[in-house]
PDB file of C-alpha atoms in Angstrom:
ATOM      1  CA  MET T   1      67.290  75.380 119.110  1.00 92.00           C
ATOM      2  CA  ASP T   2      65.075  74.565 116.114  1.00 94.00           C
ATOM      3  CA  ARG T   3      65.071  78.242 115.082  1.00 96.00           C
ATOM      4  CA  LYS T   4      68.863  78.414 115.331  1.00 95.00           C
ATOM      5  CA  LEU T   5      69.382  75.232 113.340  1.00 96.00           C
ATOM      6  CA  ALA T   6      66.935  76.397 110.680  1.00 97.00           C
ATOM      7  CA  ALA T   7      68.753  79.741 110.362  1.00 97.00           C
ATOM      8  CA  PHE T   8      72.114  78.013 109.997  1.00 96.00           C
ATOM      9  CA  GLU T   9      70.732  75.604 107.400  1.00 97.00           C
ATOM     10  CA  ARG T  10      69.334  78.605 105.502  1.00 97.00           C
ATOM     11  CA  LEU T  11      72.789  80.201 105.480  1.00 97.00           C
ATOM     12  CA  LEU T  12      74.336  77.016 104.100  1.00 97.00           C
ATOM     13  CA  ARG T  13      71.745  76.863 101.323  1.00 97.00           C
ATOM     14  CA  VAL T  14      72.263  80.542 100.456  1.00 97.00           C
ATOM     15  CA  MET T  15      76.017  79.893 100.276  1.00 97.00           C
ATOM     16  CA  ASP T  16      75.473  76.918  97.958  1.00 97.00           C
ATOM     17  CA  GLU T  17      73.343  79.049  95.634  1.00 96.00           C
ATOM     18  CA  LEU T  18      75.793  81.965  95.629  1.00 97.00           C
ATOM     19  CA  ARG T  19      78.667  79.670  94.795  1.00 96.00           C
ATOM     20  CA  GLU T  20      76.691  78.228  91.903  1.00 95.00           C
ATOM     21  CA  LYS T  21      75.078  81.355  90.444  1.00 96.00           C
ATOM     22  CA  CYS T  22      77.093  84.463  91.416  1.00 96.00           C
ATOM     23  CA  PRO T  23      80.093  85.257  89.149  1.00 95.00           C
ATOM     24  CA  TRP T  24      81.989  86.970  91.996  1.00 95.00           C
ATOM     25  CA  ASP T  25      81.391  84.201  94.537  1.00 96.00           C
ATOM     26  CA  ARG T  26      82.343  81.540  91.988  1.00 95.00           C
ATOM     27  CA  LYS T  27      85.744  83.194  91.487  1.00 96.00           C
ATOM     28  CA  GLN T  28      86.734  83.249  95.161  1.00 96.00           C
ATOM     29  CA  THR T  29      89.493  81.068  96.606  1.00 96.00           C
ATOM     30  CA  PHE T  30      91.109  80.617 100.020  1.00 96.00           C
ATOM     31  CA  ASP T  31      93.773  83.135  98.996  1.00 93.00           C
ATOM     32  CA  SER T  32      91.403  85.740  97.556  1.00 94.00           C
ATOM     33  CA  LEU T  33      89.232  85.771 100.692  1.00 95.00           C
ATOM     34  CA  ARG T  34      92.066  86.025 103.217  1.00 91.00           C
ATOM     35  CA  MET T  35      92.420  89.815 103.330  1.00 85.00           C
ATOM     36  CA  ASN T  36      88.641  90.288 103.361  1.00 92.00           C
ATOM     37  CA  THR T  37      88.458  87.980 106.363  1.00 93.00           C
ATOM     38  CA  ILE T  38      91.078  90.028 108.203  1.00 89.00           C
ATOM     39  CA  GLU T  39      89.173  93.229 107.404  1.00 89.00           C
ATOM     40  CA  GLU T  40      85.902  91.730 108.664  1.00 93.00           C
ATOM     41  CA  THR T  41      87.622  90.670 111.882  1.00 91.00           C
ATOM     42  CA  TYR T  42      88.783  94.232 112.500  1.00 89.00           C
ATOM     43  CA  GLU T  43      85.309  95.575 111.780  1.00 93.00           C
ATOM     44  CA  LEU T  44      83.943  93.212 114.419  1.00 93.00           C
ATOM     45  CA  ALA T  45      86.679  94.391 116.797  1.00 89.00           C
ATOM     46  CA  ASP T  46      85.564  98.010 116.245  1.00 88.00           C
ATOM     47  CA  ALA T  47      81.957  97.106 117.033  1.00 92.00           C
ATOM     48  CA  LEU T  48      83.078  95.294 120.188  1.00 91.00           C
ATOM     49  CA  LEU T  49      85.051  98.345 121.341  1.00 85.00           C
ATOM     50  CA  ASP T  50      81.945 100.488 120.817  1.00 88.00           C
ATOM     51  CA  HIS T  51      79.713  97.956 122.637  1.00 91.00           C
ATOM     52  CA  ASP T  52      77.369  98.461 119.684  1.00 94.00           C
ATOM     53  CA  MET T  53      75.122  95.398 119.848  1.00 97.00           C
ATOM     54  CA  ASP T  54      73.474  95.973 116.490  1.00 96.00           C
ATOM     55  CA  ASN T  55      76.814  96.289 114.723  1.00 95.00           C
ATOM     56  CA  ILE T  56      78.245  93.349 116.684  1.00 96.00           C
ATOM     57  CA  ARG T  57      75.376  91.227 115.359  1.00 97.00           C
ATOM     58  CA  LYS T  58      75.968  92.413 111.786  1.00 97.00           C
ATOM     59  CA  GLU T  59      79.737  91.941 111.911  1.00 96.00           C
ATOM     60  CA  LEU T  60      79.375  88.485 113.448  1.00 97.00           C
ATOM     61  CA  GLY T  61      77.196  87.648 110.453  1.00 97.00           C
ATOM     62  CA  ASP T  62      79.870  88.864 108.053  1.00 96.00           C
ATOM     63  CA  LEU T  63      82.504  86.787 109.831  1.00 97.00           C
ATOM     64  CA  LEU T  64      80.243  83.738 109.956  1.00 97.00           C
ATOM     65  CA  LEU T  65      79.775  84.070 106.197  1.00 97.00           C
ATOM     66  CA  HIS T  66      83.526  83.741 105.782  1.00 97.00           C
ATOM     67  CA  VAL T  67      83.630  80.617 107.949  1.00 97.00           C
ATOM     68  CA  VAL T  68      80.861  79.071 105.853  1.00 98.00           C
ATOM     69  CA  PHE T  69      82.578  80.196 102.631  1.00 98.00           C
ATOM     70  CA  TYR T  70      85.879  78.548 103.584  1.00 98.00           C
ATOM     71  CA  ALA T  71      84.032  75.386 104.571  1.00 98.00           C
ATOM     72  CA  LYS T  72      82.286  75.393 101.179  1.00 97.00           C
ATOM     73  CA  LEU T  73      85.643  75.696  99.405  1.00 98.00           C
ATOM     74  CA  GLY T  74      87.009  72.862 101.523  1.00 97.00           C
ATOM     75  CA  ASP T  75      83.979  70.719 100.650  1.00 97.00           C
ATOM     76  CA  GLU T  76      84.477  71.359  96.934  1.00 97.00           C
ATOM     77  CA  GLN T  77      88.074  70.193  97.245  1.00 97.00           C
ATOM     78  CA  HIS T  78      86.968  67.094  99.216  1.00 97.00           C
ATOM     79  CA  ALA T  79      89.164  68.236 102.108  1.00 97.00           C
ATOM     80  CA  PHE T  80      86.563  69.063 104.795  1.00 97.00           C
ATOM     81  CA  ASP T  81      83.057  70.475 105.158  1.00 97.00           C
ATOM     82  CA  ILE T  82      81.189  72.577 107.704  1.00 97.00           C
ATOM     83  CA  ALA T  83      80.314  69.478 109.736  1.00 97.00           C
ATOM     84  CA  ASP T  84      84.013  68.636 110.050  1.00 97.00           C
ATOM     85  CA  VAL T  85      84.701  72.212 111.170  1.00 97.00           C
ATOM     86  CA  ALA T  86      81.941  72.117 113.808  1.00 96.00           C
ATOM     87  CA  ASP T  87      82.812  68.615 115.022  1.00 97.00           C
ATOM     88  CA  GLY T  88      86.481  69.557 115.233  1.00 95.00           C
ATOM     89  CA  ILE T  89      85.909  72.544 117.469  1.00 95.00           C
ATOM     90  CA  CYS T  90      83.451  70.594 119.634  1.00 96.00           C
ATOM     91  CA  GLU T  91      86.008  67.839 120.176  1.00 92.00           C
ATOM     92  CA  LYS T  92      88.697  70.389 120.994  1.00 89.00           C
ATOM     93  CA  LEU T  93      86.472  72.232 123.487  1.00 91.00           C
ATOM     94  CA  ILE T  94      85.439  69.032 125.233  1.00 91.00           C
ATOM     95  CA  PHE T  95      89.033  67.787 125.428  1.00 87.00           C
ATOM     96  CA  ARG T  96      90.382  71.107 126.692  1.00 85.00           C
ATOM     97  CA  HIS T  97      87.661  71.562 129.327  1.00 88.00           C
ATOM     98  CA  PRO T  98      88.077  68.456 131.510  1.00 86.00           C
ATOM     99  CA  HIS T  99      86.760  70.479 134.463  1.00 85.00           C
ATOM    100  CA  VAL T 100      83.410  70.637 132.625  1.00 86.00           C
ATOM    101  CA  PHE T 101      83.305  67.369 130.673  1.00 87.00           C
ATOM    102  CA  GLY T 102      85.630  65.243 132.807  1.00 81.00           C
ATOM    103  CA  ASP T 103      86.887  64.714 136.356  1.00 80.00           C
ATOM    104  CA  THR T 104      89.415  67.553 136.577  1.00 80.00           C
ATOM    105  CA  THR T 105      88.677  70.513 138.845  1.00 78.00           C
ATOM    106  CA  ALA T 106      89.525  74.179 138.284  1.00 78.00           C
ATOM    107  CA  ALA T 107      89.138  76.664 141.107  1.00 76.00           C
ATOM    108  CA  ASP T 108      89.158  79.809 138.972  1.00 82.00           C
ATOM    109  CA  ALA T 109      89.640  81.246 135.499  1.00 81.00           C
ATOM    110  CA  GLU T 110      93.423  81.344 135.891  1.00 78.00           C
ATOM    111  CA  GLN T 111      93.513  77.620 136.607  1.00 78.00           C
ATOM    112  CA  VAL T 112      91.376  77.012 133.513  1.00 80.00           C
ATOM    113  CA  LYS T 113      93.912  78.971 131.401  1.00 76.00           C
ATOM    114  CA  GLN T 114      96.797  77.012 132.935  1.00 76.00           C
ATOM    115  CA  ASN T 115      95.068  73.687 132.242  1.00 77.00           C
ATOM    116  CA  TRP T 116      94.328  74.825 128.671  1.00 74.00           C
ATOM    117  CA  GLU T 117      98.000  75.566 127.950  1.00 74.00           C
ATOM    118  CA  ASP T 118      99.131  72.296 129.557  1.00 76.00           C
ATOM    119  CA  ILE T 119      96.649  70.311 127.478  1.00 77.00           C
ATOM    120  CA  LYS T 120      97.781  72.028 124.283  1.00 73.00           C
ATOM    121  CA  LEU T 121     101.370  70.983 124.983  1.00 70.00           C
ATOM    122  CA  LYS T 122     100.203  67.396 125.584  1.00 72.00           C
ATOM    123  CA  GLU T 123      98.336  67.489 122.266  1.00 70.00           C
ATOM    124  CA  LYS T 124     101.513  68.523 120.491  1.00 67.00           C
ATOM    125  CA  ALA T 125     103.416  65.704 122.188  1.00 64.00           C
ATOM    126  CA  ALA T 126     100.761  63.186 121.118  1.00 65.00           C
ATOM    127  CA  ASN T 127     101.080  64.457 117.536  1.00 65.00           C
ATOM    128  CA  HIS T 128     104.881  64.183 117.795  1.00 61.00           C
ATOM    129  CA  GLU T 129     105.215  67.921 117.417  1.00 61.00           C
ATOM    130  CA  LYS T 130     107.988  69.772 119.209  1.00 65.00           C
ATOM    131  CA  LYS T 131     106.807  71.136 122.535  1.00 67.00           C
ATOM    132  CA  ARG T 132     107.335  74.823 121.997  1.00 78.00           C
ATOM    133  CA  VAL T 133     105.359  77.032 124.357  1.00 83.00           C
ATOM    134  CA  LEU T 134     105.206  79.951 121.900  1.00 88.00           C
ATOM    135  CA  SER T 135     104.639  77.955 118.715  1.00 81.00           C
ATOM    136  CA  GLY T 136     100.873  78.489 118.946  1.00 78.00           C
ATOM    137  CA  VAL T 137     101.139  82.279 118.563  1.00 87.00           C
ATOM    138  CA  PRO T 138     100.063  83.088 114.970  1.00 85.00           C
ATOM    139  CA  ARG T 139     102.747  84.814 112.926  1.00 85.00           C
ATOM    140  CA  SER T 140     100.196  87.138 111.291  1.00 81.00           C
ATOM    141  CA  LEU T 141      98.933  88.678 114.540  1.00 85.00           C
ATOM    142  CA  PRO T 142      99.450  92.441 114.856  1.00 88.00           C
ATOM    143  CA  ALA T 143     102.579  93.088 116.907  1.00 92.00           C
ATOM    144  CA  LEU T 144     100.754  94.517 119.939  1.00 92.00           C
ATOM    145  CA  VAL T 145      98.350  91.573 120.187  1.00 91.00           C
ATOM    146  CA  LYS T 146     101.176  89.125 119.526  1.00 93.00           C
ATOM    147  CA  ALA T 147     103.270  90.614 122.354  1.00 95.00           C
ATOM    148  CA  TYR T 148     100.324  90.162 124.741  1.00 94.00           C
ATOM    149  CA  ARG T 149      99.808  86.526 123.708  1.00 93.00           C
ATOM    150  CA  ILE T 150     103.541  85.796 124.023  1.00 95.00           C
ATOM    151  CA  GLY T 151     103.486  87.195 127.549  1.00 94.00           C
ATOM    152  CA  GLU T 152     100.412  85.147 128.433  1.00 92.00           C
ATOM    153  CA  LYS T 153     101.893  81.902 127.174  1.00 90.00           C
ATOM    154  CA  ALA T 154     105.269  82.485 128.805  1.00 92.00           C
ATOM    155  CA  ALA T 155     103.496  83.281 132.088  1.00 92.00           C
ATOM    156  CA  ALA T 156     101.442  80.081 131.826  1.00 86.00           C
ATOM    157  CA  ALA T 157     104.733  78.192 131.603  1.00 86.00           C
ATOM    158  CA  GLY T 158     105.937  79.886 134.803  1.00 89.00           C
ATOM    159  CA  PHE T 159     108.099  82.586 133.204  1.00 93.00           C
ATOM    160  CA  ASP T 160     106.676  85.716 134.808  1.00 95.00           C
ATOM    161  CA  TRP T 161     107.245  88.224 137.574  1.00 95.00           C
ATOM    162  CA  GLN T 162     106.445  86.844 141.033  1.00 93.00           C
ATOM    163  CA  LYS T 163     104.701  90.089 141.959  1.00 95.00           C
ATOM    164  CA  ARG T 164     103.128  92.295 139.339  1.00 96.00           C
ATOM    165  CA  GLU T 165     104.698  95.392 140.889  1.00 96.00           C
ATOM    166  CA  ASP T 166     108.110  94.032 139.897  1.00 96.00           C
ATOM    167  CA  VAL T 167     107.369  94.662 136.222  1.00 97.00           C
ATOM    168  CA  TRP T 168     107.954  98.404 136.740  1.00 97.00           C
ATOM    169  CA  GLY T 169     111.625  97.720 137.405  1.00 96.00           C
ATOM    170  CA  LYS T 170     111.856  96.228 133.920  1.00 97.00           C
ATOM    171  CA  VAL T 171     109.974  99.170 132.398  1.00 97.00           C
ATOM    172  CA  LYS T 172     112.380 101.638 134.042  1.00 97.00           C
ATOM    173  CA  GLU T 173     115.348  99.555 132.905  1.00 97.00           C
ATOM    174  CA  GLU T 174     114.112  99.637 129.300  1.00 97.00           C
ATOM    175  CA  ILE T 175     113.534 103.403 129.458  1.00 97.00           C
ATOM    176  CA  GLY T 176     117.127 103.846 130.635  1.00 97.00           C
ATOM    177  CA  GLU T 177     118.492 101.654 127.853  1.00 97.00           C
ATOM    178  CA  LEU T 178     116.419 103.515 125.276  1.00 97.00           C
ATOM    179  CA  GLN T 179     117.661 106.879 126.515  1.00 97.00           C
ATOM    180  CA  ARG T 180     121.295 105.706 126.260  1.00 96.00           C
ATOM    181  CA  GLU T 181     120.847 104.670 122.621  1.00 97.00           C
ATOM    182  CA  ILE T 182     119.099 107.938 121.804  1.00 97.00           C
ATOM    183  CA  ASP T 183     121.982 109.855 123.388  1.00 96.00           C
ATOM    184  CA  ALA T 184     124.424 107.724 121.353  1.00 96.00           C
ATOM    185  CA  SER T 185     122.498 108.534 118.131  1.00 95.00           C
ATOM    186  CA  ASP T 186     122.383 104.832 117.256  1.00 94.00           C
ATOM    187  CA  GLU T 187     119.231 104.554 115.115  1.00 95.00           C
ATOM    188  CA  ARG T 188     119.218 100.749 114.853  1.00 94.00           C
ATOM    189  CA  ARG T 189     119.644 100.202 118.590  1.00 96.00           C
ATOM    190  CA  THR T 190     117.168 102.987 119.355  1.00 97.00           C
ATOM    191  CA  ALA T 191     114.499 101.181 117.320  1.00 96.00           C
ATOM    192  CA  GLU T 192     115.375  97.922 119.096  1.00 96.00           C
ATOM    193  CA  GLU T 193     115.089  99.530 122.527  1.00 97.00           C
ATOM    194  CA  PHE T 194     111.749 101.107 121.622  1.00 97.00           C
ATOM    195  CA  GLY T 195     110.553  97.568 120.866  1.00 96.00           C
ATOM    196  CA  ASP T 196     111.855  96.296 124.212  1.00 97.00           C
ATOM    197  CA  LEU T 197     110.078  99.133 126.024  1.00 97.00           C
ATOM    198  CA  PHE T 198     106.796  98.454 124.210  1.00 97.00           C
ATOM    199  CA  PHE T 199     107.079  94.760 125.088  1.00 97.00           C
ATOM    200  CA  ALA T 200     107.678  95.552 128.767  1.00 97.00           C
ATOM    201  CA  LEU T 201     104.671  97.902 128.827  1.00 98.00           C
ATOM    202  CA  VAL T 202     102.462  95.254 127.197  1.00 97.00           C
ATOM    203  CA  ASN T 203     103.476  92.832 129.945  1.00 97.00           C
ATOM    204  CA  ALA T 204     102.699  95.467 132.555  1.00 97.00           C
ATOM    205  CA  ALA T 205      99.240  95.918 131.049  1.00 97.00           C
ATOM    206  CA  ARG T 206      98.698  92.141 131.112  1.00 96.00           C
ATOM    207  CA  LEU T 207      99.691  91.893 134.757  1.00 96.00           C
ATOM    208  CA  TYR T 208      97.265  94.679 135.670  1.00 96.00           C
ATOM    209  CA  GLY T 209      94.381  93.162 133.690  1.00 93.00           C
ATOM    210  CA  VAL T 210      94.408  95.775 130.931  1.00 95.00           C
ATOM    211  CA  ASP T 211      93.965  94.913 127.257  1.00 92.00           C
ATOM    212  CA  PRO T 212      96.748  97.039 125.689  1.00 94.00           C
ATOM    213  CA  GLU T 213      95.148  96.988 122.226  1.00 90.00           C
ATOM    214  CA  ALA T 214      91.836  98.294 123.586  1.00 88.00           C
ATOM    215  CA  ALA T 215      93.613 100.824 125.824  1.00 93.00           C
ATOM    216  CA  LEU T 216      95.668 102.206 122.936  1.00 93.00           C
ATOM    217  CA  GLU T 217      92.624 102.356 120.664  1.00 89.00           C
ATOM    218  CA  ALA T 218      90.703 104.263 123.359  1.00 90.00           C
ATOM    219  CA  CYS T 219      93.619 106.695 123.513  1.00 94.00           C
ATOM    220  CA  ASN T 220      93.593 107.024 119.707  1.00 93.00           C
ATOM    221  CA  ARG T 221      89.901 107.884 119.727  1.00 91.00           C
ATOM    222  CA  LYS T 222      90.358 110.360 122.550  1.00 94.00           C
ATOM    223  CA  PHE T 223      93.178 112.097 120.668  1.00 96.00           C
ATOM    224  CA  ILE T 224      91.097 112.243 117.471  1.00 96.00           C
ATOM    225  CA  ALA T 225      88.163 113.793 119.334  1.00 94.00           C
ATOM    226  CA  ARG T 226      90.341 116.432 121.013  1.00 95.00           C
ATOM    227  CA  PHE T 227      92.248 117.279 117.846  1.00 95.00           C
ATOM    228  CA  THR T 228      88.998 117.527 115.911  1.00 95.00           C
ATOM    229  CA  HIS T 229      87.795 120.034 118.521  1.00 94.00           C
ATOM    230  CA  ILE T 230      90.911 122.137 117.852  1.00 94.00           C
ATOM    231  CA  GLU T 231      90.224 122.056 114.099  1.00 93.00           C
ATOM    232  CA  GLU T 232      86.565 122.977 114.496  1.00 93.00           C
ATOM    233  CA  GLU T 233      87.296 125.865 116.843  1.00 92.00           C
ATOM    234  CA  ALA T 234      90.039 127.111 114.532  1.00 91.00           C
ATOM    235  CA  GLU T 235      87.565 127.117 111.632  1.00 91.00           C
ATOM    236  CA  LYS T 236      85.087 129.141 113.693  1.00 91.00           C
ATOM    237  CA  GLN T 237      87.813 131.730 114.234  1.00 89.00           C
ATOM    238  CA  GLY T 238      88.712 131.722 110.545  1.00 90.00           C
ATOM    239  CA  LEU T 239      92.140 130.260 111.264  1.00 88.00           C
ATOM    240  CA  ALA T 240      94.125 127.471 109.660  1.00 90.00           C
ATOM    241  CA  LEU T 241      95.914 125.114 112.050  1.00 90.00           C
ATOM    242  CA  ARG T 242      99.284 126.176 110.663  1.00 89.00           C
ATOM    243  CA  ASP T 243      98.462 129.798 111.543  1.00 87.00           C
ATOM    244  CA  MET T 244      97.849 128.963 115.207  1.00 91.00           C
ATOM    245  CA  THR T 245     100.495 128.995 117.911  1.00 92.00           C
ATOM    246  CA  LEU T 246     101.111 125.917 120.023  1.00 94.00           C
ATOM    247  CA  GLU T 247      99.778 127.843 123.024  1.00 93.00           C
ATOM    248  CA  GLN T 248      96.472 128.477 121.203  1.00 92.00           C
ATOM    249  CA  MET T 249      96.196 124.802 120.323  1.00 93.00           C
ATOM    250  CA  ASP T 250      96.988 123.795 123.912  1.00 94.00           C
ATOM    251  CA  ARG T 251      94.188 126.017 125.235  1.00 92.00           C
ATOM    252  CA  LEU T 252      91.684 124.370 122.884  1.00 93.00           C
ATOM    253  CA  TRP T 253      93.049 120.939 123.821  1.00 94.00           C
ATOM    254  CA  ASP T 254      92.446 121.674 127.506  1.00 94.00           C
ATOM    255  CA  GLU T 255      88.973 122.955 126.631  1.00 93.00           C
ATOM    256  CA  ALA T 256      88.205 119.634 124.920  1.00 93.00           C
ATOM    257  CA  LYS T 257      89.406 117.767 128.027  1.00 93.00           C
ATOM    258  CA  ARG T 258      87.130 119.852 130.251  1.00 92.00           C
ATOM    259  CA  GLN T 259      84.170 119.099 127.974  1.00 89.00           C
ATOM    260  CA  GLU T 260      84.948 115.345 128.228  1.00 89.00           C
ATOM    261  CA  ARG T 261      84.833 115.529 132.031  1.00 87.00           C
ATOM    262  CA  GLU T 262      81.556 117.459 131.957  1.00 83.00           C
ATOM    263  CA  ASP T 263      80.010 114.893 129.585  1.00 76.00           C
TER     264      ASP T 263
END
């Protein structure tokens, strides 16, 4: 613990010195750092997907720097400091984990999630905020992640399929509605029905314990690897992609798939 506290104190002192002596750091504001923070969060997400421990450590450091930077800005404006940030999250964690720090019991992780959502609604009531189940979903979340969180919160409030298999009826319904709008050549409604289908599929992923963001990213990477194989093989044959037939590309695609299975 002493080593950890000393390292954190060192970071705070480095931040103080940067803010005082570095022209770039002196110029930064809450607004100017926002997009950098989002970028750093995605870089951490990439490292997590790769299970790259060294990069996870580095990206956590970058993100921690942003937390400390915002706290420094808050301190300068006499609004809050890093101690307020740390104390605030400690108080929240203790309050929202009564099964650890209080007398409440929770049989499993699902019960913990249910208790968490119930407590959050009670907090809003105590603060005289409107009890809106979905009000805690950040507006700036990417649409795929936001859809997952909306489904989670609605499910915690009891709005969910009784059996997870039932979700496929909704998926099929949305596919049918999408096909009708495509056949009707209604572009606006087609886009709307695509959204409904995506939302239903995200809920299906949630019910089957799949992270849809991670699953789609894995698919993206797989496609990139296979398409890159097509490009490389085309170059070896002295061909440009546009000169190849679809059948030639399909053969190389299948070859890439076989190589994946062998690896």
